[in-house]
Coordinates of C-alpha atoms in Angstrom, one line a residue:
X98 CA 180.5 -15.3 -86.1
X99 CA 183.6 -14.5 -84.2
X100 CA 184.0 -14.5 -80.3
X101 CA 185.1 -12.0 -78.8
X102 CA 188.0 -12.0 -76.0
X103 CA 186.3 -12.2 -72.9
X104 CA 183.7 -14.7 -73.9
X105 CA 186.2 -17.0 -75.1
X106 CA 188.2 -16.0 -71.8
X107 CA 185.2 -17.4 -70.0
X108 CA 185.3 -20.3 -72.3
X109 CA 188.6 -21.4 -71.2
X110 CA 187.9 -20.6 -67.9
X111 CA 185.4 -23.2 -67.8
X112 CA 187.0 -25.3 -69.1
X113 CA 190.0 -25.2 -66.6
X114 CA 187.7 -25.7 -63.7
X115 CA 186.3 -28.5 -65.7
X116 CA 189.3 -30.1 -66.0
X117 CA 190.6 -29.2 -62.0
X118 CA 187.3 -30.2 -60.6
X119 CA 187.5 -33.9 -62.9
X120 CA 191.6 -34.2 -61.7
X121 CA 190.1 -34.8 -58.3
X122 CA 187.5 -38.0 -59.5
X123 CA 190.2 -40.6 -59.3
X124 CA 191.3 -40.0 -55.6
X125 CA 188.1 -39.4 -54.3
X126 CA 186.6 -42.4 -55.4
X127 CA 189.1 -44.5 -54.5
X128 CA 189.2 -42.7 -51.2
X129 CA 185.8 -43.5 -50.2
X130 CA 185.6 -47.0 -51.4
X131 CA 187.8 -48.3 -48.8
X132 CA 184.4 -47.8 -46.6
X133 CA 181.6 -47.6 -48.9
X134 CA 180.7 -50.0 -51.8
X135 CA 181.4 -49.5 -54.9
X136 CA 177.5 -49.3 -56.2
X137 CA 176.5 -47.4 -52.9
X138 CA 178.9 -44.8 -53.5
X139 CA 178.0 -44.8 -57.3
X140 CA 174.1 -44.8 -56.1
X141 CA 174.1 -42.2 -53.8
X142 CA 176.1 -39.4 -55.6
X143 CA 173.8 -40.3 -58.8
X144 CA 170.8 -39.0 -56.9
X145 CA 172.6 -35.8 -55.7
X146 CA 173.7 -35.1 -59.3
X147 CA 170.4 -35.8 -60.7
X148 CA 168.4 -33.3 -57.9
X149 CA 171.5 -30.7 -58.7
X150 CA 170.4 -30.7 -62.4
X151 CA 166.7 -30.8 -61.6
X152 CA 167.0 -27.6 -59.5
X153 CA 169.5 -25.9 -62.5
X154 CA 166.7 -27.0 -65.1
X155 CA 164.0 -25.5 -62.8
X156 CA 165.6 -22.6 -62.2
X157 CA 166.7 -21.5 -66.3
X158 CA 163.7 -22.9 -67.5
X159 CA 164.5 -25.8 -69.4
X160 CA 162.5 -28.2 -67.4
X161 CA 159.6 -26.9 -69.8
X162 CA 161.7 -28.9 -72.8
X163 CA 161.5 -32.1 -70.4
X164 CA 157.1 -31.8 -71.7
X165 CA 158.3 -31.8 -75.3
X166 CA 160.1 -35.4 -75.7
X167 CA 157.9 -38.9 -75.8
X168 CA 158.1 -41.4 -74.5
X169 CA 160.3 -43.1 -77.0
X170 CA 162.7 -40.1 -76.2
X171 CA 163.0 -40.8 -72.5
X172 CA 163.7 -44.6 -73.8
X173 CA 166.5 -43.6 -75.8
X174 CA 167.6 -41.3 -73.0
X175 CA 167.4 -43.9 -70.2
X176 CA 169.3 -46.7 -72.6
X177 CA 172.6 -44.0 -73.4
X178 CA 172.7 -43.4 -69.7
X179 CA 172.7 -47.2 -68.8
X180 CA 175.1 -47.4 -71.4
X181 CA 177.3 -44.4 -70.8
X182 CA 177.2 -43.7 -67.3
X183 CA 176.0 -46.7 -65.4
X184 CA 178.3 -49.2 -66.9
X185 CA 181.1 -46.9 -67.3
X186 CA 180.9 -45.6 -63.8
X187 CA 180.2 -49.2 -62.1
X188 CA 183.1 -50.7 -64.1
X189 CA 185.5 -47.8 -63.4
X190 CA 184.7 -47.7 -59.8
X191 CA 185.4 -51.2 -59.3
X192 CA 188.8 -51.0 -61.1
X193 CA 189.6 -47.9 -59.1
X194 CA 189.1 -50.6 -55.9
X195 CA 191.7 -53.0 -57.5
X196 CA 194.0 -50.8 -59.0
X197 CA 195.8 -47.5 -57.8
X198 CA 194.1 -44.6 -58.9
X199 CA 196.8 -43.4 -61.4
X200 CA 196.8 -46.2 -63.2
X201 CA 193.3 -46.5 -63.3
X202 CA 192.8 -43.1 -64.3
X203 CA 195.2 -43.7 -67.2
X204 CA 193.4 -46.2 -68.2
X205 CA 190.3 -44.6 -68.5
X206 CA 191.4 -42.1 -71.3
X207 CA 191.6 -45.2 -73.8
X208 CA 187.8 -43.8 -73.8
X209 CA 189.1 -41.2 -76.8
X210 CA 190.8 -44.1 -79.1
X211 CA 187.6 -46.5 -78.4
X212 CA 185.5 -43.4 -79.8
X213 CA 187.7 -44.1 -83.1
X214 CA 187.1 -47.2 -83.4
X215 CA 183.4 -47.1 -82.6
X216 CA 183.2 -43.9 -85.3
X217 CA 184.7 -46.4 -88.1
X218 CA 182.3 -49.0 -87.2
X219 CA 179.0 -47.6 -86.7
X220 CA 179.3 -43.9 -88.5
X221 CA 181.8 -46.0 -91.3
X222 CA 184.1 -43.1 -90.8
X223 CA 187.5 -43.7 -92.5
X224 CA 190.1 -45.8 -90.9
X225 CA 193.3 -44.0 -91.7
X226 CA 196.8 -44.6 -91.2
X227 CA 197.0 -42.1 -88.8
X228 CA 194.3 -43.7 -86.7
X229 CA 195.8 -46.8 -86.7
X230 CA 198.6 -45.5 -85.6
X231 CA 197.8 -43.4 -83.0
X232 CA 195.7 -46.5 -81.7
X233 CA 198.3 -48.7 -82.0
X234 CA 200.4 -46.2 -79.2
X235 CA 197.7 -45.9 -77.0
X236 CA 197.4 -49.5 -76.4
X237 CA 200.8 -49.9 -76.0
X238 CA 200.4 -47.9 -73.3
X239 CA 198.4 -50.7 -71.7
X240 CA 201.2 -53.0 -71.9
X241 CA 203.7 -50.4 -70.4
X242 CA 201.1 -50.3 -67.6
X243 CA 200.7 -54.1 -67.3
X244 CA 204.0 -54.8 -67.1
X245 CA 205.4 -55.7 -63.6
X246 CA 202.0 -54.6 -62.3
X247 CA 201.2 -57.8 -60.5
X248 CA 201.1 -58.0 -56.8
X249 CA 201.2 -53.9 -56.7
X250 CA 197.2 -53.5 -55.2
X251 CA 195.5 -55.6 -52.6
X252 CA 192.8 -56.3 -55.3
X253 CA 192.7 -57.7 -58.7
X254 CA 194.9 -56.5 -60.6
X255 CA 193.9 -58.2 -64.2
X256 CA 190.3 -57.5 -63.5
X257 CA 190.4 -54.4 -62.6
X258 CA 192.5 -53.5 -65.8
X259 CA 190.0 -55.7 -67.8
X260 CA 186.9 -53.3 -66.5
X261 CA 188.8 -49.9 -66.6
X262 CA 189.5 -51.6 -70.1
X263 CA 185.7 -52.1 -70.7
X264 CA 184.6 -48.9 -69.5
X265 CA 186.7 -47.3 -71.6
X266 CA 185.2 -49.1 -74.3
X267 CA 181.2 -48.2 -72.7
X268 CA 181.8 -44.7 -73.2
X269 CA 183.6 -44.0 -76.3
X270 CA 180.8 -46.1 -77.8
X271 CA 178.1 -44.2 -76.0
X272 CA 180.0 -40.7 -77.5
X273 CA 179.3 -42.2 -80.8
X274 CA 175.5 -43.0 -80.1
X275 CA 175.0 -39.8 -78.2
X276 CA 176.0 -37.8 -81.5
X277 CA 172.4 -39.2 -83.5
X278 CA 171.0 -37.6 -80.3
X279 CA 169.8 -33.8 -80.1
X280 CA 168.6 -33.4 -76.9
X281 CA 168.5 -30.9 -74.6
X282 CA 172.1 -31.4 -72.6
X283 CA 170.1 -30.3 -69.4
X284 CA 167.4 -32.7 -69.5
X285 CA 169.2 -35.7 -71.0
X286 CA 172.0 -35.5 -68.3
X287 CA 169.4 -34.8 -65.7
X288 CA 167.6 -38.3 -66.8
X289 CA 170.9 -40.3 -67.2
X290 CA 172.0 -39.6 -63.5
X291 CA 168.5 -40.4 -62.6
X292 CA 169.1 -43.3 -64.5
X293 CA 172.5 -44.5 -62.8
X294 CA 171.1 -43.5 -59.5
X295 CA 168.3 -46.0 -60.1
X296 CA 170.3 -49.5 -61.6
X297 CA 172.7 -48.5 -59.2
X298 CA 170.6 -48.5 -56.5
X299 CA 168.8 -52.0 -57.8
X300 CA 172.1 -54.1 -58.3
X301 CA 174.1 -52.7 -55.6
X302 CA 171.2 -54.1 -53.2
X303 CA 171.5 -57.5 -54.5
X304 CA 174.8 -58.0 -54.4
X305 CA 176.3 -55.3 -51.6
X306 CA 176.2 -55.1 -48.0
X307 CA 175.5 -51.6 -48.1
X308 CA 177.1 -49.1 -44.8
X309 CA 176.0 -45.9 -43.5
X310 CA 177.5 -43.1 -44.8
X311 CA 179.0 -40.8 -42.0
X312 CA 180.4 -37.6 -41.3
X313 CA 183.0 -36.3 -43.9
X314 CA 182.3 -39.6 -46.5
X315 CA 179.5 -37.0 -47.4
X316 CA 181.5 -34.6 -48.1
X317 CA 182.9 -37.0 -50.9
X318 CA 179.2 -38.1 -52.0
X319 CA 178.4 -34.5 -52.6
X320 CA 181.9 -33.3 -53.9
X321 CA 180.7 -36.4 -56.4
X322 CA 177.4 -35.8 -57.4
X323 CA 177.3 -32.5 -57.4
X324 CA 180.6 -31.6 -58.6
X325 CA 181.7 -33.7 -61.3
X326 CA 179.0 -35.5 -62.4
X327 CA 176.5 -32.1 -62.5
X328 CA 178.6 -28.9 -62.2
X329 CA 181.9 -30.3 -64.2
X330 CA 179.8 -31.5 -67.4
X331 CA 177.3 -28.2 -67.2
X332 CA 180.9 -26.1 -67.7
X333 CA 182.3 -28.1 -70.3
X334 CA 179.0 -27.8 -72.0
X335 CA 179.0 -24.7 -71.5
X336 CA 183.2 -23.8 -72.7
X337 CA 182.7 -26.0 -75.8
X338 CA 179.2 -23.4 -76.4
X339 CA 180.1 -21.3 -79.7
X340 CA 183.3 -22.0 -79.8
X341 CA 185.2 -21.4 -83.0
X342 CA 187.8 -24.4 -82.7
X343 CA 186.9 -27.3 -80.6
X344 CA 189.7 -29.1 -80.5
X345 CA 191.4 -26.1 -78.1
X346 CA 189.3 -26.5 -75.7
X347 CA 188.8 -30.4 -75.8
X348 CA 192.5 -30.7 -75.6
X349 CA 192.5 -29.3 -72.2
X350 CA 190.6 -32.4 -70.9
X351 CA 193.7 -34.5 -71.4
X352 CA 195.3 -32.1 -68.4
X353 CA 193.2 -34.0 -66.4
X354 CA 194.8 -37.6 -65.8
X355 CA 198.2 -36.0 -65.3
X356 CA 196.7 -33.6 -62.4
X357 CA 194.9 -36.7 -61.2
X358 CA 198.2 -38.3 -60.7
X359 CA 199.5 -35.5 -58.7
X360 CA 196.2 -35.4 -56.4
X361 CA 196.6 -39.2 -56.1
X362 CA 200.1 -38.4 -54.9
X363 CA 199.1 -36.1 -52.2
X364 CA 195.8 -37.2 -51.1
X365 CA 196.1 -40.7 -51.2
X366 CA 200.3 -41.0 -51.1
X367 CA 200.5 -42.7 -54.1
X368 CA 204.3 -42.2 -55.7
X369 CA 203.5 -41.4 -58.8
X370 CA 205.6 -44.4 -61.0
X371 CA 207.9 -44.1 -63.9
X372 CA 205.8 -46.7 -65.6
X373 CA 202.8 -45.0 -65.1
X374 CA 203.7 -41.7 -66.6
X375 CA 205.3 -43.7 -69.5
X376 CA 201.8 -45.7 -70.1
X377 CA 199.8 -41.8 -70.1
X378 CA 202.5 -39.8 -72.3
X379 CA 201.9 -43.2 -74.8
X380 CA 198.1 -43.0 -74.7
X381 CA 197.6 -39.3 -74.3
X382 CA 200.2 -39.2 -77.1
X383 CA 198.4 -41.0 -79.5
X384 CA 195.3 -39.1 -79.0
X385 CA 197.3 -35.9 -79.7
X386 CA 199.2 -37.3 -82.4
X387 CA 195.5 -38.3 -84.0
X388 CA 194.3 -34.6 -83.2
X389 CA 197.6 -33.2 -85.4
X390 CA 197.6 -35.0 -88.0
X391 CA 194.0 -34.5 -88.7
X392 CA 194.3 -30.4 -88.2
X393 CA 197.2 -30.2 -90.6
X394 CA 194.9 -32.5 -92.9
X395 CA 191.7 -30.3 -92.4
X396 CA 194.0 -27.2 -93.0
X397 CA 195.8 -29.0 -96.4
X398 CA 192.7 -29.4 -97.9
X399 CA 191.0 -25.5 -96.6
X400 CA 194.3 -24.9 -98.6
X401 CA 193.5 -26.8 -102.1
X402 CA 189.7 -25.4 -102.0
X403 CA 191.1 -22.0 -101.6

């Protein structure tokens, strides 16, 4: 079935705002966690993005699916979403509070290479050469980025590399676990954020001093939750919907930590470094590079069938 021209127009379109609206994570968080905790702020936009997605399921009437799943269901649900989201998000958001948002933006797209090496693991996918090496320039990307680093933030530096390292890690092997799922994107997001709101909520008690939230910091809460954790991932469900080649639209999410660096830049008045841009263009690189070898590879072999 072919799309026509203005659905995939709205496909991309989707997509773009996916992409914009995602550019803007970085800076906000790190924004707001000079005043808020890090589990606080992680706690409180869960909620919002979980009531956002309750309301969107209400109101297209997929909350019905939420009677079909057991209880098993809701466990494998709730375990990806501690998995994917709650350790992700808590580890990024405290290397966002030792590092500079660029760089620990740039970090976080390693996520793509650990989905490689989690696919060749656990779905015994084929290790090729190309994989290894378009692994092998990601990474170096993380010694570009470590290089000279020290004594740049007023946090940890090591650590925070370490979790944006880690989280990387959390999610690219929650991408592969997530693809023996088939629920009901709706639902199973709804139930993740639920589910981050909730161990959030638990550990950042125990070991926060949790602050009230005033005036515009809700503005970020809400931006947050509502934005790109709910809205952000319903439109890239939605662009990636029917589409005839993935990979066009996918590729548009690696837009997103170069934009990021420019928000940084004026929201937060980071200058953006040479060494930084050096680190992305070597890990977005080898996630391209990957992406091209294995298109003119798919294409060889359409070619030898036909």
């Amino acid at each position: 079935m072919k799309l026509n021209h203005s659905s995939a127009a709205k496909n991309y379109l989707f997509a773009i705002i996916t992409v914009l609206i995602w550019s803007t994570m970085a800076a906000t968080v790190k924004k707001m966690l000079f005043d808020i905790p890090n589990l606080e702020a992680l706690s409180v936009s869960s909620i919002f993005a979980a009531l956002f997605l309750f309301i969107v399921n209400i109101k297209t009437g997929a909350i019905r699916k939420a009677k079909t799943y057991s209880a098993k269901d809701y466990g494998i649900m709730s375990g990806l979403g501690f998995l994917g989201l709650f350790l992700y998000s808590a580890l990024y958001y405290y290397g966002l509070a030792q590092l500079t948002s660029q760089d620990a933006c740039i970090l976080n797209y390693l996520w793509p290479m650990m989905l490689v090496v989690f696919s060749c693991i656990i779905l015994k996918e084929k290790l090729t050469l190309s994989k290894v090496l378009a692994m092998l320039c990601s990474f170096g990307g993380i010694i570009v980025l470590s290089l000279g680093n020290e004594g740049l933030t007023a946090g940890n530096t090591t650590l925070g590399m370490i979790a944006c390292i880690v989280a990387a890690a959390c999610y690219g092997l929650f991408s592969v676990l997530n693809k023996k799922a088939d629920y009901h994107q709706g639902i199973s997001m709804m139930v993740t954020w639920l589910v981050v709101a909730v161990c959030a909520l638990a550990l950042g008690l125990l070991t926060e001093t949790w602050v009230p939230i005033r005036g515009s910091q809700w503005l970020g809460i809400l931006w947050l939750g509502i934005a790109t954790d709910a809205v952000a991932y319903l439109l890239w469900a939605l662009a990636l919907k029917g589409v005839e080649n993935t990979a066009k639209i996918a590729n548009l999410a690696y837009l997103t930590p170069f934009l990021s660096l420019l928000v940084s830049a004026l929201v937060l008045k980071e200058a953006i470094k040479l060494q930084a841009l050096t680190a992305l263009v070597l890990i977005i690189g080898g996630i391209l590079l990957q992406n091209f070898w294995d298109s003119k590879k798919t294409q060889k072999e359409k070619g030898i069938k036909e």
